[in-house]
Amino acid sequence: MTLLLFSLLIFLSLIQWAVFIDVILSWGTLIGWHFRPKFIQAITLPLYETVRRFIPSSFSGIDFAPIIVFIAIELITKILIAFDPNILEYLSR
């Protein structure tokens, strides 16, 4: 059970990093720099599209989908840690 939780937490952490990198790289479009790796988009776009089905895609030019995905991953992480609080010992190594 601990190995499964640990694996899920690592997976969720990688997705969070992908969302973070995607957000940072999206700011490059403001200066005319259009570089967003396809593997990052392959991870993040399906998540964003799922969120965009329930909320408007943007409000005043701000896309809230990455923020909602990031918060959802954080909540799922907290719930998983609540199942086995000792998992934090493995994460701190």
Tab-separated table of N, CA and C in Angstrom:
chain	number	residue	atom	x	y	z
A	1	MET	N	0.825	-1.195	0.000
A	1	MET	CA	0.000	0.000	0.000
A	1	MET	C	0.869	1.259	0.000
A	2	THR	N	1.940	1.225	0.775
A	2	THR	CA	2.824	2.387	0.849
A	2	THR	C	3.494	2.641	-0.497
A	3	LEU	N	3.898	1.576	-1.174
A	3	LEU	CA	4.540	1.735	-2.473
A	3	LEU	C	3.568	2.331	-3.490
A	4	LEU	N	2.321	1.899	-3.448
A	4	LEU	CA	1.310	2.441	-4.350
A	4	LEU	C	1.076	3.928	-4.073
A	5	LEU	N	0.930	4.289	-2.811
A	5	LEU	CA	0.741	5.699	-2.456
A	5	LEU	C	1.951	6.539	-2.853
A	6	PHE	N	3.133	6.002	-2.585
A	6	PHE	CA	4.362	6.708	-2.937
A	6	PHE	C	4.421	6.939	-4.448
A	7	SER	N	4.074	5.920	-5.224
A	7	SER	CA	4.087	6.039	-6.685
A	7	SER	C	3.075	7.076	-7.165
A	8	LEU	N	1.883	7.064	-6.578
A	8	LEU	CA	0.867	8.049	-6.948
A	8	LEU	C	1.310	9.472	-6.610
A	9	LEU	N	1.945	9.636	-5.463
A	9	LEU	CA	2.418	10.966	-5.069
A	9	LEU	C	3.516	11.471	-6.000
A	10	ILE	N	4.411	10.588	-6.403
A	10	ILE	CA	5.460	10.972	-7.352
A	10	ILE	C	4.835	11.343	-8.696
A	11	PHE	N	3.870	10.543	-9.146
A	11	PHE	CA	3.172	10.815	-10.407
A	11	PHE	C	2.475	12.177	-10.363
A	12	LEU	N	1.772	12.450	-9.279
A	12	LEU	CA	1.084	13.735	-9.139
A	12	LEU	C	2.071	14.894	-9.075
A	13	SER	N	3.204	14.668	-8.447
A	13	SER	CA	4.235	15.698	-8.386
A	13	SER	C	4.780	16.009	-9.783
A	14	LEU	N	4.984	14.988	-10.585
A	14	LEU	CA	5.461	15.198	-11.954
A	14	LEU	C	4.438	15.971	-12.781
A	15	ILE	N	3.165	15.664	-12.592
A	15	ILE	CA	2.124	16.403	-13.310
A	15	ILE	C	2.108	17.861	-12.859
A	16	GLN	N	2.270	18.092	-11.566
A	16	GLN	CA	2.320	19.477	-11.070
A	16	GLN	C	3.481	20.239	-11.692
A	17	TRP	N	4.631	19.597	-11.784
A	17	TRP	CA	5.777	20.250	-12.402
A	17	TRP	C	5.507	20.542	-13.875
A	18	ALA	N	4.837	19.623	-14.567
A	18	ALA	CA	4.506	19.849	-15.976
A	18	ALA	C	3.575	21.052	-16.121
A	19	VAL	N	2.590	21.173	-15.241
A	19	VAL	CA	1.680	22.327	-15.268
A	19	VAL	C	2.464	23.607	-14.992
A	20	PHE	N	3.336	23.573	-14.008
A	20	PHE	CA	4.144	24.748	-13.667
A	20	PHE	C	5.016	25.176	-14.849
A	21	ILE	N	5.684	24.226	-15.476
A	21	ILE	CA	6.541	24.535	-16.626
A	21	ILE	C	5.705	25.080	-17.777
A	22	ASP	N	4.535	24.497	-18.003
A	22	ASP	CA	3.658	24.967	-19.075
A	22	ASP	C	3.216	26.410	-18.835
A	23	VAL	N	2.894	26.736	-17.603
A	23	VAL	CA	2.479	28.106	-17.276
A	23	VAL	C	3.632	29.081	-17.508
A	24	ILE	N	4.820	28.723	-17.047
A	24	ILE	CA	5.984	29.604	-17.235
A	24	ILE	C	6.275	29.800	-18.723
A	25	LEU	N	6.242	28.712	-19.496
A	25	LEU	CA	6.522	28.833	-20.925
A	25	LEU	C	5.416	29.580	-21.662
A	26	SER	N	4.202	29.534	-21.160
A	26	SER	CA	3.110	30.261	-21.824
A	26	SER	C	3.306	31.769	-21.718
A	27	TRP	N	4.024	32.218	-20.726
A	27	TRP	CA	4.301	33.647	-20.610
A	27	TRP	C	5.208	34.131	-21.733
A	28	GLY	N	5.939	33.226	-22.349
A	28	GLY	CA	6.814	33.599	-23.452
A	28	GLY	C	6.064	34.133	-24.650
A	29	THR	N	4.792	33.765	-24.789
A	29	THR	CA	4.015	34.274	-25.923
A	29	THR	C	3.806	35.783	-25.835
A	30	LEU	N	3.929	36.337	-24.653
A	30	LEU	CA	3.792	37.791	-24.499
A	30	LEU	C	4.923	38.543	-25.184
A	31	ILE	N	6.083	37.899	-25.314
A	31	ILE	CA	7.228	38.548	-25.961
A	31	ILE	C	7.519	37.942	-27.337
A	32	GLY	N	6.557	37.151	-27.842
A	32	GLY	CA	6.716	36.581	-29.173
A	32	GLY	C	7.492	35.286	-29.219
A	33	TRP	N	7.669	34.648	-28.099
A	33	TRP	CA	8.425	33.398	-28.029
A	33	TRP	C	7.432	32.254	-27.919
A	34	HIS	N	7.315	31.456	-28.964
A	34	HIS	CA	6.308	30.391	-29.012
A	34	HIS	C	6.975	29.024	-28.910
A	35	PHE	N	7.498	28.721	-27.746
A	35	PHE	CA	8.139	27.425	-27.519
A	35	PHE	C	7.438	26.720	-26.368
A	36	ARG	N	6.748	25.637	-26.696
A	36	ARG	CA	6.103	24.804	-25.675
A	36	ARG	C	6.298	23.359	-26.115
A	37	PRO	N	7.127	22.620	-25.401
A	37	PRO	CA	7.417	21.237	-25.801
A	37	PRO	C	6.147	20.396	-25.909
A	38	LYS	N	6.127	19.533	-26.911
A	38	LYS	CA	4.951	18.701	-27.158
A	38	LYS	C	4.677	17.733	-26.015
A	39	PHE	N	5.720	17.240	-25.352
A	39	PHE	CA	5.476	16.291	-24.267
A	39	PHE	C	4.823	16.981	-23.066
A	40	ILE	N	5.121	18.262	-22.866
A	40	ILE	CA	4.454	19.014	-21.794
A	40	ILE	C	2.991	19.242	-22.167
A	41	GLN	N	2.748	19.598	-23.416
A	41	GLN	CA	1.374	19.800	-23.867
A	41	GLN	C	0.581	18.501	-23.836
A	42	ALA	N	1.228	17.386	-24.140
A	42	ALA	CA	0.533	16.093	-24.113
A	42	ALA	C	0.068	15.741	-22.706
A	43	ILE	N	0.782	16.227	-21.708
A	43	ILE	CA	0.405	15.970	-20.316
A	43	ILE	C	-0.657	16.964	-19.848
A	44	THR	N	-0.467	18.232	-20.172
A	44	THR	CA	-1.306	19.272	-19.574
A	44	THR	C	-2.606	19.554	-20.322
A	45	LEU	N	-2.591	19.520	-21.638
A	45	LEU	CA	-3.786	19.903	-22.386
A	45	LEU	C	-5.013	19.039	-22.080
A	46	PRO	N	-4.897	17.714	-21.960
A	46	PRO	CA	-6.097	16.942	-21.587
A	46	PRO	C	-6.661	17.349	-20.224
A	47	LEU	N	-5.792	17.694	-19.299
A	47	LEU	CA	-6.257	18.151	-17.986
A	47	LEU	C	-6.957	19.500	-18.101
A	48	TYR	N	-6.365	20.406	-18.877
A	48	TYR	CA	-6.963	21.725	-19.057
A	48	TYR	C	-8.325	21.622	-19.743
A	49	GLU	N	-8.415	20.773	-20.765
A	49	GLU	CA	-9.677	20.632	-21.496
A	49	GLU	C	-10.777	20.080	-20.602
A	50	THR	N	-10.421	19.179	-19.700
A	50	THR	CA	-11.407	18.648	-18.757
A	50	THR	C	-11.952	19.762	-17.878
A	51	VAL	N	-11.082	20.622	-17.404
A	51	VAL	CA	-11.505	21.740	-16.554
A	51	VAL	C	-12.304	22.756	-17.363
A	52	ARG	N	-11.889	23.012	-18.590
A	52	ARG	CA	-12.558	24.024	-19.420
A	52	ARG	C	-13.983	23.631	-19.806
A	53	ARG	N	-14.307	22.351	-19.708
A	53	ARG	CA	-15.687	21.941	-19.966
A	53	ARG	C	-16.634	22.474	-18.895
A	54	PHE	N	-16.107	22.725	-17.700
A	54	PHE	CA	-16.939	23.154	-16.581
A	54	PHE	C	-16.855	24.647	-16.283
A	55	ILE	N	-15.773	25.288	-16.711
A	55	ILE	CA	-15.625	26.728	-16.481
A	55	ILE	C	-15.296	27.398	-17.805
A	56	PRO	N	-15.529	28.696	-17.911
A	56	PRO	CA	-15.119	29.405	-19.129
A	56	PRO	C	-13.607	29.303	-19.310
A	57	SER	N	-13.170	29.293	-20.562
A	57	SER	CA	-11.747	29.087	-20.829
A	57	SER	C	-10.873	30.218	-20.304
A	58	SER	N	-11.389	31.421	-20.312
A	58	SER	CA	-10.589	32.524	-19.771
A	58	SER	C	-11.514	33.649	-19.333
A	59	PHE	N	-10.992	34.453	-18.456
A	59	PHE	CA	-11.722	35.611	-17.961
A	59	PHE	C	-10.739	36.763	-17.942
A	60	SER	N	-11.002	37.770	-18.733
A	60	SER	CA	-10.106	38.923	-18.863
A	60	SER	C	-8.706	38.499	-19.297
A	61	GLY	N	-8.634	37.501	-20.156
A	61	GLY	CA	-7.347	37.055	-20.663
A	61	GLY	C	-6.577	36.122	-19.753
A	62	ILE	N	-7.157	35.749	-18.629
A	62	ILE	CA	-6.487	34.842	-17.693
A	62	ILE	C	-7.141	33.470	-17.796
A	63	ASP	N	-6.334	32.467	-18.063
A	63	ASP	CA	-6.829	31.093	-18.135
A	63	ASP	C	-6.722	30.473	-16.744
A	64	PHE	N	-7.852	30.136	-16.171
A	64	PHE	CA	-7.871	29.583	-14.820
A	64	PHE	C	-7.704	28.067	-14.788
A	65	ALA	N	-7.701	27.409	-15.944
A	65	ALA	CA	-7.584	25.952	-15.979
A	65	ALA	C	-6.307	25.452	-15.292
A	66	PRO	N	-5.126	26.032	-15.559
A	66	PRO	CA	-3.930	25.546	-14.863
A	66	PRO	C	-4.007	25.730	-13.351
A	67	ILE	N	-4.606	26.825	-12.914
A	67	ILE	CA	-4.728	27.071	-11.474
A	67	ILE	C	-5.620	26.018	-10.834
A	68	ILE	N	-6.738	25.719	-11.484
A	68	ILE	CA	-7.669	24.727	-10.945
A	68	ILE	C	-7.047	23.340	-10.954
A	69	VAL	N	-6.317	22.995	-12.026
A	69	VAL	CA	-5.634	21.696	-12.078
A	69	VAL	C	-4.608	21.604	-10.958
A	70	PHE	N	-3.848	22.662	-10.762
A	70	PHE	CA	-2.826	22.671	-9.712
A	70	PHE	C	-3.454	22.484	-8.330
A	71	ILE	N	-4.545	23.189	-8.066
A	71	ILE	CA	-5.231	23.068	-6.773
A	71	ILE	C	-5.832	21.676	-6.608
A	72	ALA	N	-6.405	21.131	-7.682
A	72	ALA	CA	-6.991	19.783	-7.605
A	72	ALA	C	-5.923	18.738	-7.292
A	73	ILE	N	-4.762	18.857	-7.925
A	73	ILE	CA	-3.674	17.913	-7.643
A	73	ILE	C	-3.219	18.054	-6.198
A	74	GLU	N	-3.164	19.275	-5.720
A	74	GLU	CA	-2.762	19.509	-4.328
A	74	GLU	C	-3.764	18.876	-3.361
A	75	LEU	N	-5.056	19.009	-3.642
A	75	LEU	CA	-6.081	18.393	-2.793
A	75	LEU	C	-5.999	16.869	-2.821
A	76	ILE	N	-5.797	16.307	-4.009
A	76	ILE	CA	-5.664	14.849	-4.120
A	76	ILE	C	-4.443	14.374	-3.345
A	77	THR	N	-3.362	15.121	-3.412
A	77	THR	CA	-2.153	14.772	-2.663
A	77	THR	C	-2.428	14.768	-1.166
A	78	LYS	N	-3.121	15.784	-0.685
A	78	LYS	CA	-3.445	15.850	0.753
A	78	LYS	C	-4.319	14.669	1.175
A	79	ILE	N	-5.275	14.295	0.332
A	79	ILE	CA	-6.142	13.154	0.643
A	79	ILE	C	-5.330	11.864	0.689
A	80	LEU	N	-4.421	11.683	-0.260
A	80	LEU	CA	-3.591	10.472	-0.270
A	80	LEU	C	-2.683	10.411	0.953
A	81	ILE	N	-2.144	11.534	1.349
A	81	ILE	CA	-1.285	11.560	2.539
A	81	ILE	C	-2.097	11.248	3.785
A	82	ALA	N	-3.361	11.643	3.803
A	82	ALA	CA	-4.220	11.352	4.959
A	82	ALA	C	-4.444	9.851	5.128
A	83	PHE	N	-4.391	9.091	4.028
A	83	PHE	CA	-4.545	7.643	4.124
A	83	PHE	C	-3.390	6.998	4.877
A	84	ASP	N	-2.188	7.517	4.662
A	84	ASP	CA	-1.007	6.957	5.325
A	84	ASP	C	-0.045	8.096	5.654
A	85	PRO	N	-0.178	8.698	6.833
A	85	PRO	CA	0.699	9.820	7.193
A	85	PRO	C	2.180	9.439	7.231
A	86	ASN	N	2.484	8.161	7.393
A	86	ASN	CA	3.883	7.726	7.426
A	86	ASN	C	4.558	7.837	6.066
A	87	ILE	N	3.784	8.055	5.018
A	87	ILE	CA	4.359	8.176	3.685
A	87	ILE	C	5.287	9.387	3.601
A	88	LEU	N	5.081	10.364	4.467
A	88	LEU	CA	5.931	11.556	4.463
A	88	LEU	C	7.375	11.219	4.808
A	89	GLU	N	7.576	10.153	5.574
A	89	GLU	CA	8.942	9.723	5.879
A	89	GLU	C	9.665	9.298	4.614
A	90	TYR	N	8.956	8.621	3.703
A	90	TYR	CA	9.566	8.186	2.453
A	90	TYR	C	9.839	9.370	1.534
A	91	LEU	N	8.967	10.352	1.561
A	91	LEU	CA	9.147	11.513	0.697
A	91	LEU	C	10.286	12.407	1.153
A	92	SER	N	10.598	12.384	2.439
A	92	SER	CA	11.653	13.255	2.953
A	92	SER	C	13.044	12.660	2.780
A	93	ARG	N	13.137	11.441	2.322
A	93	ARG	CA	14.460	10.813	2.131
A	93	ARG	C	15.155	11.301	0.917
